[in-house]
Tab-separated table of C-alpha atoms and ligand atoms in Angstrom:
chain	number	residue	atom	x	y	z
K	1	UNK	CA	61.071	85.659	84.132
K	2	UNK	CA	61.686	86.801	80.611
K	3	UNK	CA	63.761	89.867	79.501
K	4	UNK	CA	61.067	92.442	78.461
K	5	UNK	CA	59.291	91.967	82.001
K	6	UNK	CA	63.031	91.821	83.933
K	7	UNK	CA	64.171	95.429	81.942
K	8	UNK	CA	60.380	96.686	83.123
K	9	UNK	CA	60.608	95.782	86.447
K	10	UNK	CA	64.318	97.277	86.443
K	11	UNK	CA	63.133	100.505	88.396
K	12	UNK	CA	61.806	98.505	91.157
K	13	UNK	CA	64.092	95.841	91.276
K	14	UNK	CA	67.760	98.231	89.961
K	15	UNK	CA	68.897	94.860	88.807
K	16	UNK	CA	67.586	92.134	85.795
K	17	UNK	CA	65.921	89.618	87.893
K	18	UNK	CA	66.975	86.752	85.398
K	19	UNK	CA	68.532	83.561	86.973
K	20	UNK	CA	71.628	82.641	86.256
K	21	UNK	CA	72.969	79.220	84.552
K	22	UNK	CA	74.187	77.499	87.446
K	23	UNK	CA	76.808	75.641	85.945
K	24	UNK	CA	78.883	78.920	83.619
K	25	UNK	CA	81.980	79.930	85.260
K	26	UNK	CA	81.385	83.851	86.068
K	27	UNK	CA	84.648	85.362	85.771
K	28	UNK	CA	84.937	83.101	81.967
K	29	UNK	CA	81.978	84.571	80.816
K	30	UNK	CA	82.255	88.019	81.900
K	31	UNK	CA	86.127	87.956	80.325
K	32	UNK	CA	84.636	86.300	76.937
K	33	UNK	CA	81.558	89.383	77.213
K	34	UNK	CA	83.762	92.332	77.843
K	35	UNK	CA	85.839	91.159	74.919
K	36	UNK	CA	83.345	90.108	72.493
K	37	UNK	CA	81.504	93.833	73.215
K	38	UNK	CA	84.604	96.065	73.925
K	39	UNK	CA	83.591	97.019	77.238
K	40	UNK	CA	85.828	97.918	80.122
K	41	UNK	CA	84.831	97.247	83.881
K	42	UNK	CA	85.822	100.341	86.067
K	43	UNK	CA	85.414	99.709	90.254
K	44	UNK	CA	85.656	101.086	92.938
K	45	UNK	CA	87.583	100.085	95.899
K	46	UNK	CA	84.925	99.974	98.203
K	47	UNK	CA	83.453	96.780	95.678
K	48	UNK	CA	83.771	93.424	97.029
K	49	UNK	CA	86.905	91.600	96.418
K	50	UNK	CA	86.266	88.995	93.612
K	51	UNK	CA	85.181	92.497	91.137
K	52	UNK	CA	88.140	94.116	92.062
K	53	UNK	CA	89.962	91.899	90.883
K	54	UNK	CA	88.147	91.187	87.258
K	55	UNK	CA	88.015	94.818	86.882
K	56	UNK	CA	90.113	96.602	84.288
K	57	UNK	CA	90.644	99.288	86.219
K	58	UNK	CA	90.217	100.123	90.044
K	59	UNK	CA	90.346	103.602	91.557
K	60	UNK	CA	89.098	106.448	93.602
K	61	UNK	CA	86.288	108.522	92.628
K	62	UNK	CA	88.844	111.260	90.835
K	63	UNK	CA	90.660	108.045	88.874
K	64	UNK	CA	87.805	106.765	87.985
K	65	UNK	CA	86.429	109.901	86.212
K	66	UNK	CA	89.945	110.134	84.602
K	67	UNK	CA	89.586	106.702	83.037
K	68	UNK	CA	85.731	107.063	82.047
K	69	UNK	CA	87.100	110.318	80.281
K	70	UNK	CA	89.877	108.777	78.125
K	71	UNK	CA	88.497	105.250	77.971
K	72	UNK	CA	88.592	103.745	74.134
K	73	UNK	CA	85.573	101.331	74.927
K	74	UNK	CA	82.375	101.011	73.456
K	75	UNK	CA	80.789	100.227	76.872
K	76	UNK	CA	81.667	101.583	80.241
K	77	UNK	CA	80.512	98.553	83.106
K	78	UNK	CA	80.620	100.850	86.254
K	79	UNK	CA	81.317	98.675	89.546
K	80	UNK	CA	80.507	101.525	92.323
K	81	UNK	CA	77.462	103.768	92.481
K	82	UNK	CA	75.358	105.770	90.785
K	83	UNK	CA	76.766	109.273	90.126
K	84	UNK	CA	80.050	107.667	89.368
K	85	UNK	CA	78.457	106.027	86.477
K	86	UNK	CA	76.304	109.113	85.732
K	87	UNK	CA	79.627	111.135	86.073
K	88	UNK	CA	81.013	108.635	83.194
K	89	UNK	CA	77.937	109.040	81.195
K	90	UNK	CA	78.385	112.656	81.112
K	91	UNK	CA	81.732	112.523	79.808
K	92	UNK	CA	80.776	109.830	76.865
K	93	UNK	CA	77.183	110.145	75.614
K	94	UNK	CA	78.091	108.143	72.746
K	95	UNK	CA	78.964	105.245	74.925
K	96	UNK	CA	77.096	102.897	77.083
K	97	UNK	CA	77.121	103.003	80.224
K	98	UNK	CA	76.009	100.256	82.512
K	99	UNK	CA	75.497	100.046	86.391
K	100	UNK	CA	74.639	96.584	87.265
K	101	UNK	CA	71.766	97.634	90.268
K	102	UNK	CA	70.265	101.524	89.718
K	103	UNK	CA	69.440	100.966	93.477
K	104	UNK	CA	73.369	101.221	94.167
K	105	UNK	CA	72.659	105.394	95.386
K	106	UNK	CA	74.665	107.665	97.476
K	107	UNK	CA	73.531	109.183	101.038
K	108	UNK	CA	75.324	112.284	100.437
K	109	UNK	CA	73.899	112.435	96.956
K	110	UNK	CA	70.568	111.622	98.163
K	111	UNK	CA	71.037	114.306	100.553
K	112	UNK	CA	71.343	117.415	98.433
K	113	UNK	CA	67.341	117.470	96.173
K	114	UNK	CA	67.850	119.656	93.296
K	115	UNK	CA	64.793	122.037	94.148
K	116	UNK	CA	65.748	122.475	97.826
K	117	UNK	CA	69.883	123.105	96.504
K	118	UNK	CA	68.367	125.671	93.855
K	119	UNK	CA	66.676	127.658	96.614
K	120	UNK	CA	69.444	127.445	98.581
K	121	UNK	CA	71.879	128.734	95.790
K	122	UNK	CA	69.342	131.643	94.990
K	123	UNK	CA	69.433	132.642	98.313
K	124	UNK	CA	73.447	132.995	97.981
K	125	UNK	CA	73.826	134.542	94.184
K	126	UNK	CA	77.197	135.861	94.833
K	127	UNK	CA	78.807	132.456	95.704
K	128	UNK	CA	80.957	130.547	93.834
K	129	UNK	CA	79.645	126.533	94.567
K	130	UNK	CA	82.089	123.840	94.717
K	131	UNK	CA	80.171	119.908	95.168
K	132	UNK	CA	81.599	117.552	96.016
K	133	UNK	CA	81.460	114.482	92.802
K	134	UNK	CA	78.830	112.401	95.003
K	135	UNK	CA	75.968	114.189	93.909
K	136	UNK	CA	73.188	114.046	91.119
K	137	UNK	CA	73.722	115.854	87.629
K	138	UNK	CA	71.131	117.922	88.600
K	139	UNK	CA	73.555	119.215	91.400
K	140	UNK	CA	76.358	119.477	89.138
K	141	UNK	CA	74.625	121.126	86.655
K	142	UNK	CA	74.168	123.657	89.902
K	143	UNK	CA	77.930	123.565	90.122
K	144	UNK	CA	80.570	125.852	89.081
K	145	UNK	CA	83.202	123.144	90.019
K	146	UNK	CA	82.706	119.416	90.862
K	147	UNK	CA	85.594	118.034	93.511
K	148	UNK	CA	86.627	114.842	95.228
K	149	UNK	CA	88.007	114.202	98.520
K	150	UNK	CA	91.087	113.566	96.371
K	151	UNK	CA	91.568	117.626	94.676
K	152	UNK	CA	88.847	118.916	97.133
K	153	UNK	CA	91.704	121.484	99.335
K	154	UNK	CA	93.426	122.279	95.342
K	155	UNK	CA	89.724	123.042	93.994
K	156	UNK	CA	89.148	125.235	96.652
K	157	UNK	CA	92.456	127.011	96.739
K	158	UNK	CA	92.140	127.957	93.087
K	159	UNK	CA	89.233	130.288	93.676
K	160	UNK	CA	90.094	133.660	94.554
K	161	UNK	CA	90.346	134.578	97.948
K	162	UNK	CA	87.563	137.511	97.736
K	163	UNK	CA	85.127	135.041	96.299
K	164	UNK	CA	82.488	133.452	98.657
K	165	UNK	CA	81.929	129.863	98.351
K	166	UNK	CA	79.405	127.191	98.911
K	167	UNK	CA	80.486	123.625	99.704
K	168	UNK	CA	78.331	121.099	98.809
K	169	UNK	CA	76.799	118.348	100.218
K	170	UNK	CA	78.730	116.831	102.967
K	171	UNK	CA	79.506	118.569	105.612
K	172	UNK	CA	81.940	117.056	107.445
K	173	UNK	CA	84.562	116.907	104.068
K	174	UNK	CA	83.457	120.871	104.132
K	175	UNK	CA	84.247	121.410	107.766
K	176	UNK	CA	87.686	119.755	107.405
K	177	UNK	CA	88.470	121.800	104.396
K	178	UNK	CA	87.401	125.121	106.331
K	179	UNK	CA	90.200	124.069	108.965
K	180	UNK	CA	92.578	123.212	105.814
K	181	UNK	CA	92.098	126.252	103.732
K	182	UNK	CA	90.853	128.854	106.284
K	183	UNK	CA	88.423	129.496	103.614
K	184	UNK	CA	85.084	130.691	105.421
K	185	UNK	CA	83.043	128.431	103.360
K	186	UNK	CA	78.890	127.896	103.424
K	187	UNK	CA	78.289	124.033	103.850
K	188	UNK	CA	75.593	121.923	103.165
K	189	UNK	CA	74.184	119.834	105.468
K	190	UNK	CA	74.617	116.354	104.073
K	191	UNK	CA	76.214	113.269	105.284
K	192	UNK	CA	77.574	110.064	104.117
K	193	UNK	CA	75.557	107.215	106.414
K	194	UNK	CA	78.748	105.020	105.955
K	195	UNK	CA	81.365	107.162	107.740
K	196	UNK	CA	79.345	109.042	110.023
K	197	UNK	CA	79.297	105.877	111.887
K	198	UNK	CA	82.302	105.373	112.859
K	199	UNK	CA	82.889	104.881	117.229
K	200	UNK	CA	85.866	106.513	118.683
K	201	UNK	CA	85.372	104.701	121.696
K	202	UNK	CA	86.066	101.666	119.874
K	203	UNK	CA	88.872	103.440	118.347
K	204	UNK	CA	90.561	104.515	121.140
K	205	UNK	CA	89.911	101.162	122.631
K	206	UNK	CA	91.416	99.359	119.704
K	207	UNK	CA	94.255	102.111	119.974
K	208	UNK	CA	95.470	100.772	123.457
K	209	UNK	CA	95.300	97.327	122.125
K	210	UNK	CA	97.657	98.436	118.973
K	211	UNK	CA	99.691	101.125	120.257
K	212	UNK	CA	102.135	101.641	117.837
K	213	UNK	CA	99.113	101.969	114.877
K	214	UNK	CA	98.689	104.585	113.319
K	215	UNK	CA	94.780	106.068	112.451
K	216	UNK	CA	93.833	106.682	108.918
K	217	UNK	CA	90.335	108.120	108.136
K	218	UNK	CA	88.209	109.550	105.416
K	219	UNK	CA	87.194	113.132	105.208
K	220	UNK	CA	83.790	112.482	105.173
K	221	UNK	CA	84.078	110.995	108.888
K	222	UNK	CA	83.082	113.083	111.600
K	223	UNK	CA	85.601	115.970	113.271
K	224	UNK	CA	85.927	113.654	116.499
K	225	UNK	CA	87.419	110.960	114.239
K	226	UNK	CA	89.062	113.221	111.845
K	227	UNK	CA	90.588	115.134	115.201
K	228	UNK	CA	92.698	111.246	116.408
K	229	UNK	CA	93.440	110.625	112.768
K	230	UNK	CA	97.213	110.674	111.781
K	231	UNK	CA	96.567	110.687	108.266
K	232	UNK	CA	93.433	112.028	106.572
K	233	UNK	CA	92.743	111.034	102.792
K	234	UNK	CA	90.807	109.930	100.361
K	235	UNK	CA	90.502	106.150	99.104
K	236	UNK	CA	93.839	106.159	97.377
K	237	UNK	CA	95.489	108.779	99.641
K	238	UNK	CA	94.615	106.299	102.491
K	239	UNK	CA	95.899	103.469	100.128
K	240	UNK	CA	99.365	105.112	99.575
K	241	UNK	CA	99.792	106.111	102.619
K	242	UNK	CA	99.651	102.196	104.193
K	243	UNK	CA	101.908	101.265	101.018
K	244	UNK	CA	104.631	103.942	102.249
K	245	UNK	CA	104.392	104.341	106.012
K	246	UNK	CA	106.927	102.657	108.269
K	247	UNK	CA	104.051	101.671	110.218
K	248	UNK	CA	103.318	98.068	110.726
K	249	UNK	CA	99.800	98.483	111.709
K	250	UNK	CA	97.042	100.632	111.058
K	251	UNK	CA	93.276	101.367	112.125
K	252	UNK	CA	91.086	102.208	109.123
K	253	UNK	CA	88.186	104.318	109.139
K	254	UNK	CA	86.384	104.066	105.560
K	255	UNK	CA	84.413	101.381	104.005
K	256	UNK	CA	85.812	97.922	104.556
K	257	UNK	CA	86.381	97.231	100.768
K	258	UNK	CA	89.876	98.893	100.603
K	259	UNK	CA	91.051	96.477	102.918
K	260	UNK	CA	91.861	94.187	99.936
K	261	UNK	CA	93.260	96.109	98.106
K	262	UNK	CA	95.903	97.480	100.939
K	263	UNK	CA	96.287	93.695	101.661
K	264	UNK	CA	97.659	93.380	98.303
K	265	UNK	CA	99.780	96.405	98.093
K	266	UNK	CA	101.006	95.746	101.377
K	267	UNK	CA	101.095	92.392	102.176
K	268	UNK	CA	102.896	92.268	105.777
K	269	UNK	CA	101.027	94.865	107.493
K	270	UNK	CA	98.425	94.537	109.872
K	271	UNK	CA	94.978	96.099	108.587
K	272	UNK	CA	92.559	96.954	111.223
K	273	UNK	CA	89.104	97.950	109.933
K	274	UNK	CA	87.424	100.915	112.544
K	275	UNK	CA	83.804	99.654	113.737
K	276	UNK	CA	81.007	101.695	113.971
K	277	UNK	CA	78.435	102.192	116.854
K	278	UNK	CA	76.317	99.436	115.872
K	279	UNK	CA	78.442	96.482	114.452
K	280	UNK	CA	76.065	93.724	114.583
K	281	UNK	CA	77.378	92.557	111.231
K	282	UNK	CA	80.246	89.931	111.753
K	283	UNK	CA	82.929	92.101	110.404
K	284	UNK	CA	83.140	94.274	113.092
K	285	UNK	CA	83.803	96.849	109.910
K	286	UNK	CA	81.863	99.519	107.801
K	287	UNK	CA	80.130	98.579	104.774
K	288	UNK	CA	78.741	101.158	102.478
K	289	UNK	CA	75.334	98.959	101.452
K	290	UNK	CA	75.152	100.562	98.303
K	291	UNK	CA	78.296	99.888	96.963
K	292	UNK	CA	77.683	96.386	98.181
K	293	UNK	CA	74.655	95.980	95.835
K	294	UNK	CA	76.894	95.183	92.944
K	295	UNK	CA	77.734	91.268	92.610
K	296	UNK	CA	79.639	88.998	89.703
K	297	UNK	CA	76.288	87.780	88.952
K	298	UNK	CA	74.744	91.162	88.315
K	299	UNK	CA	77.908	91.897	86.535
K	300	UNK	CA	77.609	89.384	84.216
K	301	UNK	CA	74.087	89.896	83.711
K	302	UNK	CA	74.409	93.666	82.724
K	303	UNK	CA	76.769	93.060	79.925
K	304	UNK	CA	74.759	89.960	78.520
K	305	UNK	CA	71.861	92.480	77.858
K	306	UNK	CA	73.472	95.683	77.973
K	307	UNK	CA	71.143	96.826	80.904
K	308	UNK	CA	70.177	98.639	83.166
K	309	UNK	CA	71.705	101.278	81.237
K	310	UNK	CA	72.455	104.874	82.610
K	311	UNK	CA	71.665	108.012	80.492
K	312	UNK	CA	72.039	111.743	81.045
K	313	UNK	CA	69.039	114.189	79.096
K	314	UNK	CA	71.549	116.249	76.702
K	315	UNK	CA	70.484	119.475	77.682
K	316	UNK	CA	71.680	118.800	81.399
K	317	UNK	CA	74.764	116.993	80.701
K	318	UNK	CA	75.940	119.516	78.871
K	319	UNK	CA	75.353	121.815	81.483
K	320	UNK	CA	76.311	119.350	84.188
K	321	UNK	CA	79.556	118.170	81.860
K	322	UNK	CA	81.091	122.110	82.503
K	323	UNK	CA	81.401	121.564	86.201
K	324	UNK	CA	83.208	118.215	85.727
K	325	UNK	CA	85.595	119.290	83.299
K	326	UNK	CA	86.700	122.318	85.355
K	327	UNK	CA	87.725	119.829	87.978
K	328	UNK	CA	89.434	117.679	85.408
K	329	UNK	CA	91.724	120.353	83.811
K	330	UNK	CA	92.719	121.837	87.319
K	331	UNK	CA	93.831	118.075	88.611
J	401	13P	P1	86.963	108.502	97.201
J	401	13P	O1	86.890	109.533	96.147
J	401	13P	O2	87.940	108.845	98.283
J	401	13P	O3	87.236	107.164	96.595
J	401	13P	O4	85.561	108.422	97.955
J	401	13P	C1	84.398	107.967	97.366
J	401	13P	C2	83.320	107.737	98.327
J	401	13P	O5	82.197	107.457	98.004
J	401	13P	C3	83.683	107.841	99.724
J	401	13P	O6	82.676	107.427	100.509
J	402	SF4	FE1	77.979	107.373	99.334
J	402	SF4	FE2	79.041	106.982	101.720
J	402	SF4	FE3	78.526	104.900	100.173
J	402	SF4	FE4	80.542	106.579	99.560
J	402	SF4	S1	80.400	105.241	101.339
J	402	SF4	S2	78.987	105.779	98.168
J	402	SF4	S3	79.674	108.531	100.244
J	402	SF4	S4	76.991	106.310	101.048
């Protein structure tokens, strides 16, 4: 297939459908590309291993932001999923931005359409509305102040006490953060497919088998998961947390991919991944398939031809770039 048909079919496919030469060595030519081009790769911890570790930088959602907004490249390569690398675009519209599959989405983004959020907002005029970073620039550009699950509890306790908020889209991060801030907050009703699926009968089954472990979680898990959990944080909050704890073993319910990184950070401790309901895949662990979409080869791809690309119409970023940046001076 040649290039012209492979960037035309790129809405269909969210990847270039070009082979690649079978004999290059992937991580060489993706280290020779990102120099040649000054780009920088930015992941995500829920990537697969071998782009973790070629990226420049690995982080959280709120990191990641943080190094899309002071990054000196000329290209941004964005390892994790859409409105991360929409989120970078924002912040650089001079730069390139590149997400190697445009397929990689978001449940909880998908779950919040901009006409149905509008409606909903219009309904509530009086309401200050704080989303949550996993959602479209047409959301944010709905927002008066973008979180993660990172600053989500300081975001919320900066806005005054007699204001009435709406907490945006998933509702089980905005049901935990009721309980946290005894804010009275209007959520949402969105839901990452990933950590809704957790089983707490397999978790309290895995619990008698590891007594002394202690259970991490997400916030976007549900409250019956959330409720066993000794620790509840985001990615790198989770991450820290297994890096510091006296604990030798832990049960860990978010997407598999931090696993490697813990493994790294802390070496002799025992990482259990928590299954969900239906673990037919082999891993008996949680994989978010979007993030999963991403691969060396697409990688490698992307910055070869500088596609697919992500852009932002200026007249929303700007407005969508407000929301963001309140989030990014108060953290
Ligand atoms: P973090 O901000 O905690 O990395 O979460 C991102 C995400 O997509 C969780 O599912
Ligand atoms: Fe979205 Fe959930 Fe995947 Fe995170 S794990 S990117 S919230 S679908």
């Amino acid at each position: 297939m040649n290039l012209n048909k492979a960037i035309e079919n790129l809405p269909e496919k969210g990847y270039l459908d070009i082979p690649v030469p079978k004999n290059i060595d992937l991580v060489k030519e993706i280290n020779r590309l990102r120099k040649e081009k000054n780009a920088v790769i930015l992941a995500h911890y829920y990537q697969v291993p071998e782009i973790q570790d070629i990226a420049d930088f690995v982080g959280d959602s709120l990191a990641l932001a943080q190094a899309a907004a002071k990054t000196q490249a000329d290209i941004i390569l964005f390892a994790g999923v859409h409105f991360m690398a929409e989120t970078a675009k924002i912040l650089n519209p001079d730069k390139k931005v590149l997400l190697p599959d445009l397929l990689a989405g978001c449940s909880l983004a998908e779950s919040a359409p901009k006409d149905k959020f509008e409606a909903f907002k219009k309904q509530h005029p009086d309401h200050v509305v704080v989303s949550y970073v996993n959602t479209s620039a047409d959301i944010k550009a709905l927002t008066d102040i973008v979180c993660t699950s990172s600053n989500a509890e300081k975001i919320i306790n900066s806005i005054p006490k007699d204001k009435k908020i709406i907490f945006a889209p998933d509702k089980n991060l905005g049901a935990y953060l009721i309980k946290k801030t005894g804010r009275d907050m209007l959520l949402w009703d969105g839901a990452c497919e990933v950590h809704e699926e957790f089983s707490l009968e397999k978790i309290l089954k895995l619990k008698q088998e590891h007594p002394d472990a202690k259970i991490i979680a997400h916030p976007e898990s549900r409250d019956y998961i959330l409720n066993i959990a000794d620790y509840i944080g985001s990615t790198s909050g989770l991450l820290k947390y297994v890096q510091e704890s006296d604990a030798k073993a832990f049960i860990i319910a978010t997407e598999s991919g931090i696993l490697h990184k813990m493994a790294q950070v802390a070496p002799n401790k025992i990482l259990i991944p928590a299954p969900p309901e239906n673990d037919e895949n082999s891993c008996a662990c949680t994989e978010c398939p979007y993030m999963k979409r991403n691969t060396l080869e697409k990688i490698y791809l992307a910055l070869q031809y500088e596609q697919p690309e992500v852009n932002v119409e200026e007249e929303l970023r700007q407005k969508a770039l407000v929301s963001i940046q309140r989030m990014l001076e108060l953290s």
